[in-house]
PDB file of C-alpha atoms in Angstrom:
ATOM      1  CA  GLU A1152       3.672  14.884   4.997  1.00 94.00           C
ATOM      2  CA  LEU A1153       5.676  14.206   8.319  1.00 96.00           C
ATOM      3  CA  THR A1154       5.996  17.815   9.029  1.00 93.00           C
ATOM      4  CA  GLY A1155       5.941  19.292  12.760  1.00 95.00           C
ATOM      5  CA  THR A1156       5.477  16.841  15.662  1.00 96.00           C
ATOM      6  CA  TRP A1157       3.646  13.695  15.950  1.00 97.00           C
ATOM      7  CA  GLU A1158       1.520  15.392  18.670  1.00 97.00           C
ATOM      8  CA  ASP A1159       0.781  18.312  16.234  1.00 96.00           C
ATOM      9  CA  TYR A1160      -0.252  15.577  13.343  1.00 97.00           C
ATOM     10  CA  TRP A1161      -2.340  13.459  15.663  1.00 97.00           C
ATOM     11  CA  ALA A1162      -4.263  16.408  16.982  1.00 96.00           C
ATOM     12  CA  GLY A1163      -4.950  17.181  13.397  1.00 96.00           C
ATOM     13  CA  ARG A1164      -6.906  14.084  12.918  1.00 95.00           C
ATOM     14  CA  ASP A1165     -10.741  14.027  13.116  1.00 94.00           C
ATOM     15  CA  GLY A1166     -11.683  13.493  16.646  1.00 95.00           C
ATOM     16  CA  HIS A1167     -14.156  10.585  16.153  1.00 95.00           C
ATOM     17  CA  PHE A1168     -11.577   8.911  14.321  1.00 95.00           C
ATOM     18  CA  ARG A1169      -8.914   9.306  16.904  1.00 96.00           C
ATOM     19  CA  GLY A1170     -11.523   7.856  19.376  1.00 96.00           C
ATOM     20  CA  ASN A1171     -12.179   4.952  17.318  1.00 94.00           C
ATOM     21  CA  VAL A1172      -8.467   4.018  17.046  1.00 95.00           C
ATOM     22  CA  ARG A1173      -8.027   4.381  20.912  1.00 94.00           C
ATOM     23  CA  ARG A1174     -11.045   2.174  21.646  1.00 94.00           C
ATOM     24  CA  GLY A1175      -9.721  -0.357  19.081  1.00 92.00           C
ATOM     25  CA  GLU A1176      -6.366  -0.370  20.911  1.00 93.00           C
ATOM     26  CA  ARG A1177      -8.113  -1.012  24.093  1.00 93.00           C
ATOM     27  CA  LYS A1178     -10.109  -3.997  22.904  1.00 92.00           C
ATOM     28  CA  LEU A1179      -6.886  -5.315  21.484  1.00 92.00           C
ATOM     29  CA  ARG A1180      -5.190  -5.197  24.721  1.00 91.00           C
ATOM     30  CA  THR A1181      -7.978  -6.854  26.653  1.00 91.00           C
ATOM     31  CA  GLY A1182      -7.390  -9.853  24.059  1.00 86.00           C
ATOM     32  CA  GLY A1183      -3.795 -10.071  25.099  1.00 90.00           C
ATOM     33  CA  ASP A1184      -0.510  -8.570  24.600  1.00 93.00           C
ATOM     34  CA  VAL A1185       0.112  -6.079  21.763  1.00 93.00           C
ATOM     35  CA  GLN A1186       3.347  -5.760  20.008  1.00 95.00           C
ATOM     36  CA  SER A1187       4.266  -3.649  17.216  1.00 95.00           C
ATOM     37  CA  VAL A1188       7.267  -4.767  14.935  1.00 97.00           C
ATOM     38  CA  ARG A1189       9.198  -2.809  12.377  1.00 97.00           C
ATOM     39  CA  TYR A1190      12.165  -4.008  10.654  1.00 98.00           C
ATOM     40  CA  ARG A1191      14.588  -1.708   8.548  1.00 97.00           C
ATOM     41  CA  PRO A1192      18.016  -3.305   7.855  1.00 97.00           C
ATOM     42  CA  ARG A1193      20.547  -1.053   6.954  1.00 97.00           C
ATOM     43  CA  GLY A1194      21.677  -2.856   3.802  1.00 97.00           C
ATOM     44  CA  GLU A1195      24.898  -4.859   2.747  1.00 97.00           C
ATOM     45  CA  SER A1196      27.157  -1.798   2.995  1.00 96.00           C
ATOM     46  CA  HIS A1197      26.441  -1.701   6.667  1.00 97.00           C
ATOM     47  CA  GLY A1198      26.719  -5.451   6.962  1.00 97.00           C
ATOM     48  CA  ASP A1199      23.064  -5.539   8.059  1.00 97.00           C
ATOM     49  CA  ALA A1200      21.155  -7.430   5.332  1.00 97.00           C
ATOM     50  CA  ASP A1201      19.342 -10.204   7.063  1.00 97.00           C
ATOM     51  CA  PRO A1202      16.073 -10.621   5.140  1.00 97.00           C
ATOM     52  CA  ARG A1203      14.199 -11.918   8.002  1.00 97.00           C
ATOM     53  CA  TRP A1204      12.007 -14.405   6.074  1.00 98.00           C
ATOM     54  CA  ASP A1205      10.173 -14.976   9.220  1.00 97.00           C
ATOM     55  CA  LEU A1206       8.625 -11.671   9.321  1.00 97.00           C
ATOM     56  CA  TYR A1207       8.155 -11.607   5.634  1.00 97.00           C
ATOM     57  CA  ASP A1208       6.298 -14.734   5.631  1.00 97.00           C
ATOM     58  CA  LYS A1209       4.303 -13.549   8.384  1.00 96.00           C
ATOM     59  CA  CYS A1210       3.077 -10.547   6.399  1.00 96.00           C
ATOM     60  CA  VAL A1211       2.189 -13.302   3.402  1.00 95.00           C
ATOM     61  CA  ASP A1212       0.110 -15.201   5.695  1.00 95.00           C
ATOM     62  CA  VAL A1213      -1.742 -12.479   6.880  1.00 94.00           C
ATOM     63  CA  ALA A1214      -2.443 -11.154   3.528  1.00 93.00           C
ATOM     64  CA  ALA A1215      -3.889 -14.593   2.679  1.00 92.00           C
ATOM     65  CA  LYS A1216      -6.187 -14.383   5.409  1.00 90.00           C
ATOM     66  CA  SER A1217      -7.217 -10.772   4.750  1.00 87.00           C
ATOM     67  CA  TRP A1218     -10.075  -9.705   2.452  1.00 78.00           C
ATOM     68  CA  GLN A1219      -7.630  -9.345  -0.712  1.00 75.00           C
ATOM     69  CA  GLY A1220      -6.556 -12.918  -0.291  1.00 74.00           C
ATOM     70  CA  SER A1221      -9.675 -14.291  -1.531  1.00 72.00           C
ATOM     71  CA  SER A1222      -9.714 -12.231  -4.711  1.00 73.00           C
ATOM     72  CA  THR A1223      -8.968 -14.072  -7.708  1.00 68.00           C
ATOM     73  CA  THR A1224      -7.594 -11.255  -9.716  1.00 66.00           C
ATOM     74  CA  GLY A1225      -5.651  -9.380  -7.051  1.00 72.00           C
ATOM     75  CA  THR A1226      -1.927  -8.800  -6.437  1.00 79.00           C
ATOM     76  CA  THR A1227      -1.792  -8.919  -2.616  1.00 85.00           C
ATOM     77  CA  MET A1228       1.504 -10.567  -1.378  1.00 89.00           C
ATOM     78  CA  SER A1229      -0.001 -14.185  -1.199  1.00 89.00           C
ATOM     79  CA  HIS A1230      -1.181 -14.319  -4.881  1.00 89.00           C
ATOM     80  CA  GLU A1231       0.933 -16.699  -7.038  1.00 88.00           C
ATOM     81  CA  ALA A1232       0.818 -14.133  -9.881  1.00 86.00           C
ATOM     82  CA  ILE A1233       3.111 -11.799  -8.039  1.00 89.00           C
ATOM     83  CA  ARG A1234       4.441 -13.771  -4.892  1.00 91.00           C
ATOM     84  CA  LYS A1235       7.917 -14.787  -6.645  1.00 94.00           C
ATOM     85  CA  PHE A1236       8.280 -11.391  -7.954  1.00 94.00           C
ATOM     86  CA  LEU A1237       7.773  -9.714  -4.540  1.00 95.00           C
ATOM     87  CA  ARG A1238      10.170 -12.070  -2.697  1.00 96.00           C
ATOM     88  CA  ASP A1239      12.924 -11.326  -5.231  1.00 97.00           C
ATOM     89  CA  ALA A1240      12.210  -7.597  -4.790  1.00 97.00           C
ATOM     90  CA  HIS A1241      12.494  -8.044  -1.066  1.00 98.00           C
ATOM     91  CA  SER A1242      15.874  -9.561  -1.165  1.00 97.00           C
ATOM     92  CA  ALA A1243      17.021  -6.819  -3.448  1.00 97.00           C
ATOM     93  CA  ALA A1244      15.234  -4.122  -0.915  1.00 98.00           C
ATOM     94  CA  VAL A1245      17.148  -5.644   2.019  1.00 98.00           C
ATOM     95  CA  ARG A1246      20.623  -5.626   0.295  1.00 98.00           C
ATOM     96  CA  ALA A1247      19.833  -1.857  -0.611  1.00 98.00           C
ATOM     97  CA  GLY A1248      18.703  -1.163   2.965  1.00 97.00           C
ATOM     98  CA  ALA A1249      15.238   0.201   1.605  1.00 98.00           C
ATOM     99  CA  VAL A1250      12.918  -2.232   3.051  1.00 98.00           C
ATOM    100  CA  ASP A1251      10.478  -1.559   5.740  1.00 98.00           C
ATOM    101  CA  VAL A1252       8.347  -4.587   7.288  1.00 98.00           C
ATOM    102  CA  ASN A1253       5.796  -3.862   9.848  1.00 97.00           C
ATOM    103  CA  LEU A1254       3.671  -6.260  11.765  1.00 97.00           C
ATOM    104  CA  LEU A1255       1.220  -6.038  14.648  1.00 96.00           C
ATOM    105  CA  LEU A1256       1.230  -9.076  17.012  1.00 95.00           C
ATOM    106  CA  LEU A1257      -1.455  -9.978  19.489  1.00 94.00           C
ATOM    107  CA  ASP A1258       0.127 -12.593  21.872  1.00 93.00           C
ATOM    108  CA  GLY A1259       2.629 -13.360  19.345  1.00 93.00           C
ATOM    109  CA  ARG A1260       0.243 -14.030  16.372  1.00 94.00           C
ATOM    110  CA  PRO A1261       0.424 -11.709  13.454  1.00 95.00           C
ATOM    111  CA  ALA A1262      -2.735  -9.619  13.362  1.00 94.00           C
ATOM    112  CA  ALA A1263      -1.922  -6.931  10.732  1.00 95.00           C
ATOM    113  CA  PHE A1264       0.790  -6.066   8.676  1.00 96.00           C
ATOM    114  CA  MET A1265       1.988  -3.289   6.288  1.00 96.00           C
ATOM    115  CA  TYR A1266       4.940  -3.924   3.636  1.00 97.00           C
ATOM    116  CA  ASN A1267       6.788  -0.820   2.520  1.00 97.00           C
ATOM    117  CA  TYR A1268       9.937   0.379   0.959  1.00 97.00           C
ATOM    118  CA  HIS A1269      11.791   3.526   2.015  1.00 97.00           C
ATOM    119  CA  TYR A1270      14.531   5.662   0.706  1.00 95.00           C
ATOM    120  CA  GLN A1271      16.115   8.890   2.273  1.00 94.00           C
ATOM    121  CA  GLY A1272      13.204   9.541   4.414  1.00 96.00           C
ATOM    122  CA  HIS A1273      10.425   8.831   1.767  1.00 97.00           C
ATOM    123  CA  VAL A1274       8.368   5.622   2.868  1.00 97.00           C
ATOM    124  CA  SER A1275       6.328   4.038   0.076  1.00 95.00           C
ATOM    125  CA  GLY A1276       3.556   1.805   0.905  1.00 93.00           C
ATOM    126  CA  LEU A1277       3.090  -1.259  -0.985  1.00 93.00           C
ATOM    127  CA  ARG A1278       0.772  -3.794   0.476  1.00 92.00           C
ATOM    128  CA  MET A1279      -1.227  -4.022   4.002  1.00 91.00           C
ATOM    129  CA  GLY A1280      -4.018  -6.183   5.415  1.00 90.00           C
ATOM    130  CA  PHE A1281      -5.406  -7.628   8.826  1.00 91.00           C
ATOM    131  CA  ASP A1282      -6.430 -11.091  10.151  1.00 92.00           C
ATOM    132  CA  ALA A1283     -10.040 -10.919  11.113  1.00 88.00           C
ATOM    133  CA  ASN A1284      -9.917 -14.318  12.484  1.00 88.00           C
ATOM    134  CA  ILE A1285      -7.645 -12.860  15.040  1.00 87.00           C
ATOM    135  CA  SER A1286      -9.308  -9.446  15.511  1.00 81.00           C
ATOM    136  CA  ARG A1287     -11.675  -7.133  14.003  1.00 80.00           C
ATOM    137  CA  ASP A1288     -11.157  -4.326  16.504  1.00 83.00           C
ATOM    138  CA  GLY A1289      -8.975  -1.788  14.341  1.00 89.00           C
ATOM    139  CA  ALA A1290      -5.607  -3.777  14.522  1.00 92.00           C
ATOM    140  CA  GLY A1291      -4.865  -2.194  11.021  1.00 92.00           C
ATOM    141  CA  ASN A1292      -5.450   1.216  12.421  1.00 93.00           C
ATOM    142  CA  VAL A1293      -3.446   0.624  15.573  1.00 94.00           C
ATOM    143  CA  LEU A1294      -0.637  -0.621  13.794  1.00 95.00           C
ATOM    144  CA  VAL A1295      -0.790   2.263  11.270  1.00 95.00           C
ATOM    145  CA  GLN A1296      -0.672   4.683  14.072  1.00 96.00           C
ATOM    146  CA  SER A1297       2.183   3.243  15.883  1.00 96.00           C
ATOM    147  CA  LEU A1298       4.566   3.137  12.527  1.00 95.00           C
ATOM    148  CA  VAL A1299       3.510   6.734  11.453  1.00 96.00           C
ATOM    149  CA  ARG A1300       4.503   7.899  14.901  1.00 97.00           C
ATOM    150  CA  ASP A1301       7.804   6.051  14.994  1.00 97.00           C
ATOM    151  CA  SER A1302       8.451   7.339  11.272  1.00 97.00           C
ATOM    152  CA  TYR A1303       8.207  10.866  13.046  1.00 97.00           C
ATOM    153  CA  GLU A1304      10.954   9.437  15.682  1.00 96.00           C
ATOM    154  CA  ARG A1305      13.029   8.254  12.864  1.00 95.00           C
ATOM    155  CA  GLY A1306      12.956  11.504  11.031  1.00 96.00           C
ATOM    156  CA  ASP A1307      11.090  10.220   8.015  1.00 97.00           C
ATOM    157  CA  ARG A1308       9.770  13.301   5.721  1.00 96.00           C
ATOM    158  CA  VAL A1309       6.929  11.727   3.704  1.00 96.00           C
ATOM    159  CA  PHE A1310       4.718   8.719   4.072  1.00 95.00           C
ATOM    160  CA  ASP A1311       3.149   7.645   0.865  1.00 94.00           C
ATOM    161  CA  LEU A1312       0.043   5.418   1.390  1.00 90.00           C
ATOM    162  CA  GLY A1313      -0.242   5.036  -2.365  1.00 85.00           C
ATOM    163  CA  PRO A1314      -3.310   4.935  -4.451  1.00 82.00           C
ATOM    164  CA  GLY A1315      -6.766   3.641  -4.019  1.00 78.00           C
ATOM    165  CA  TYR A1316      -8.772   2.649  -0.791  1.00 77.00           C
ATOM    166  CA  GLU A1317      -9.390   6.537  -0.169  1.00 83.00           C
ATOM    167  CA  PRO A1318     -12.224   6.413   2.264  1.00 85.00           C
ATOM    168  CA  TYR A1319      -9.680   4.547   4.552  1.00 86.00           C
ATOM    169  CA  LYS A1320      -6.709   6.515   3.613  1.00 90.00           C
ATOM    170  CA  ARG A1321      -8.343   9.710   3.993  1.00 91.00           C
ATOM    171  CA  HIS A1322      -8.190   9.474   8.006  1.00 94.00           C
ATOM    172  CA  TRP A1323      -4.564   9.646   7.734  1.00 95.00           C
ATOM    173  CA  ARG A1324      -3.615  11.609   5.009  1.00 93.00           C
ATOM    174  CA  THR A1325      -2.384  15.160   4.775  1.00 94.00           C
ATOM    175  CA  SER A1326      -2.684  15.833   1.307  1.00 91.00           C
ATOM    176  CA  LEU A1327      -3.375  14.357  -2.253  1.00 88.00           C
ATOM    177  CA  VAL A1328      -0.692  14.362  -5.016  1.00 86.00           C
ATOM    178  CA  SER A1329      -0.999  13.147  -8.432  1.00 85.00           C
ATOM    179  CA  SER A1330       0.470   9.850  -9.571  1.00 80.00           C
ATOM    180  CA  TYR A1331       2.190   9.192 -12.899  1.00 84.00           C
ATOM    181  CA  ARG A1332       3.406   5.825 -14.629  1.00 83.00           C
ATOM    182  CA  TYR A1333       5.954   5.552 -17.468  1.00 88.00           C
ATOM    183  CA  SER A1334       6.690   2.530 -19.585  1.00 87.00           C
ATOM    184  CA  TYR A1335       9.691   2.059 -21.442  1.00 91.00           C
ATOM    185  CA  PHE A1336       9.747  -0.318 -24.306  1.00 91.00           C
ATOM    186  CA  ALA A1337      13.409  -1.307 -25.463  1.00 91.00           C
ATOM    187  CA  PRO A1338      13.581  -0.618 -29.275  1.00 91.00           C
ATOM    188  CA  THR A1339      15.688  -3.697 -29.976  1.00 93.00           C
ATOM    189  CA  ALA A1340      13.455  -6.229 -27.946  1.00 92.00           C
ATOM    190  CA  LEU A1341      10.714  -7.487 -30.349  1.00 92.00           C
ATOM    191  CA  ARG A1342       8.574  -8.817 -27.247  1.00 92.00           C
ATOM    192  CA  ALA A1343       8.605  -5.279 -25.899  1.00 91.00           C
ATOM    193  CA  GLN A1344       7.692  -3.747 -29.183  1.00 92.00           C
ATOM    194  CA  ALA A1345       4.928  -6.415 -29.743  1.00 93.00           C
ATOM    195  CA  LEU A1346       3.403  -5.206 -26.509  1.00 91.00           C
ATOM    196  CA  HIS A1347       3.773  -1.666 -27.178  1.00 91.00           C
ATOM    197  CA  ILE A1348       1.845  -1.906 -30.236  1.00 93.00           C
ATOM    198  CA  LYS A1349      -0.712  -3.780 -28.597  1.00 91.00           C
ATOM    199  CA  ARG A1350      -1.049  -1.286 -26.202  1.00 89.00           C
ATOM    200  CA  ARG A1351      -1.186   1.444 -28.769  1.00 89.00           C
ATOM    201  CA  VAL A1352      -4.047  -0.548 -30.668  1.00 92.00           C
ATOM    202  CA  TRP A1353      -6.234  -1.229 -27.558  1.00 88.00           C
ATOM    203  CA  GLY A1354      -5.615   2.488 -26.555  1.00 85.00           C
ATOM    204  CA  TRP A1355      -6.904   3.595 -30.065  1.00 87.00           C
ATOM    205  CA  ILE A1356      -9.931   1.164 -29.939  1.00 88.00           C
ATOM    206  CA  GLY A1357     -10.712   2.424 -26.533  1.00 81.00           C
ATOM    207  CA  ASP A1358     -10.585   6.058 -27.750  1.00 80.00           C
ATOM    208  CA  ARG A1359     -12.879   5.212 -30.663  1.00 81.00           C
ATOM    209  CA  ARG A1360     -15.404   3.308 -28.626  1.00 81.00           C
ATOM    210  CA  GLN A1361     -15.770   6.208 -26.230  1.00 75.00           C
ATOM    211  CA  ALA A1362     -15.989   8.699 -29.235  1.00 75.00           C
ATOM    212  CA  LEU A1363     -18.917   6.565 -30.871  1.00 76.00           C
ATOM    213  CA  SER A1364     -20.573   6.379 -27.265  1.00 73.00           C
ATOM    214  CA  THR A1365     -20.719  10.060 -26.990  1.00 70.00           C
ATOM    215  CA  ARG A1366     -21.755  10.594 -30.178  1.00 71.00           C
ATOM    216  CA  SER A1367     -24.546   8.098 -29.880  1.00 68.00           C
ATOM    217  CA  GLN A1368     -25.536   9.592 -26.703  1.00 63.00           C
ATOM    218  CA  ARG A1369     -25.668  13.310 -28.033  1.00 63.00           C
ATOM    219  CA  THR A1370     -28.018  11.747 -31.025  1.00 61.00           C
ATOM    220  CA  ALA A1371     -30.321  10.079 -28.516  1.00 58.00           C
ATOM    221  CA  GLY A1372     -30.649  13.573 -26.790  1.00 56.00           C
ATOM    222  CA  SER A1373     -31.076  15.746 -29.785  1.00 52.00           C
ATOM    223  CA  PRO A1374     -34.782  17.454 -30.102  1.00 51.00           C
ATOM    224  CA  ARG A1375     -36.996  16.511 -32.524  1.00 46.00           C
ATOM    225  CA  TYR A1376     -39.163  18.746 -34.350  1.00 44.00           C
ATOM    226  CA  ALA A1377     -42.499  17.918 -36.203  1.00 41.00           C
TER     227      ALA A1377
END
């Protein structure tokens, strides 16, 4: 939650972590000019809907060079399984004035990125990463610090870092909240209903396996009397 002031928020972070961020920034600056870029077009209704594919492609490039990029089952921005969908979503978000692109440049080269959506003061983090070939000196932390501070100045209310990677995000978060997901299956769409049935069946099978496993453990642990 982006309440109070940036100074209050930053003072509330762990002292050791703040020191690491400061040291990382100093090391980065010894390697060249450090620049933080944040792009938030206001949307078609304001005549401000340039998708800035140059910035978007830089995010994709960094994603491919990050540790997530080497995953064969991941869904980072560079993976073919989701790449086209995210590009289409980017176009729609730009038109709606809801995209938030962030890059950290070291001597003009993209070192880290964070790609978000935003709406009425609520920022939702979608993907982030850094290029270890350019810097291992905390480029990601320096970028997040810059954009959270900027969010305070813009008047954002909430910065949702999203699920997962808790050991990293715990340094930045102010609270934890539950996340829920709802799926809608159109009753007249055969493919949607087939998917619904498949999920129900797999869910039932999973519940049965869990029940059998629990029963087996209880049996194995039962005392024997002679």
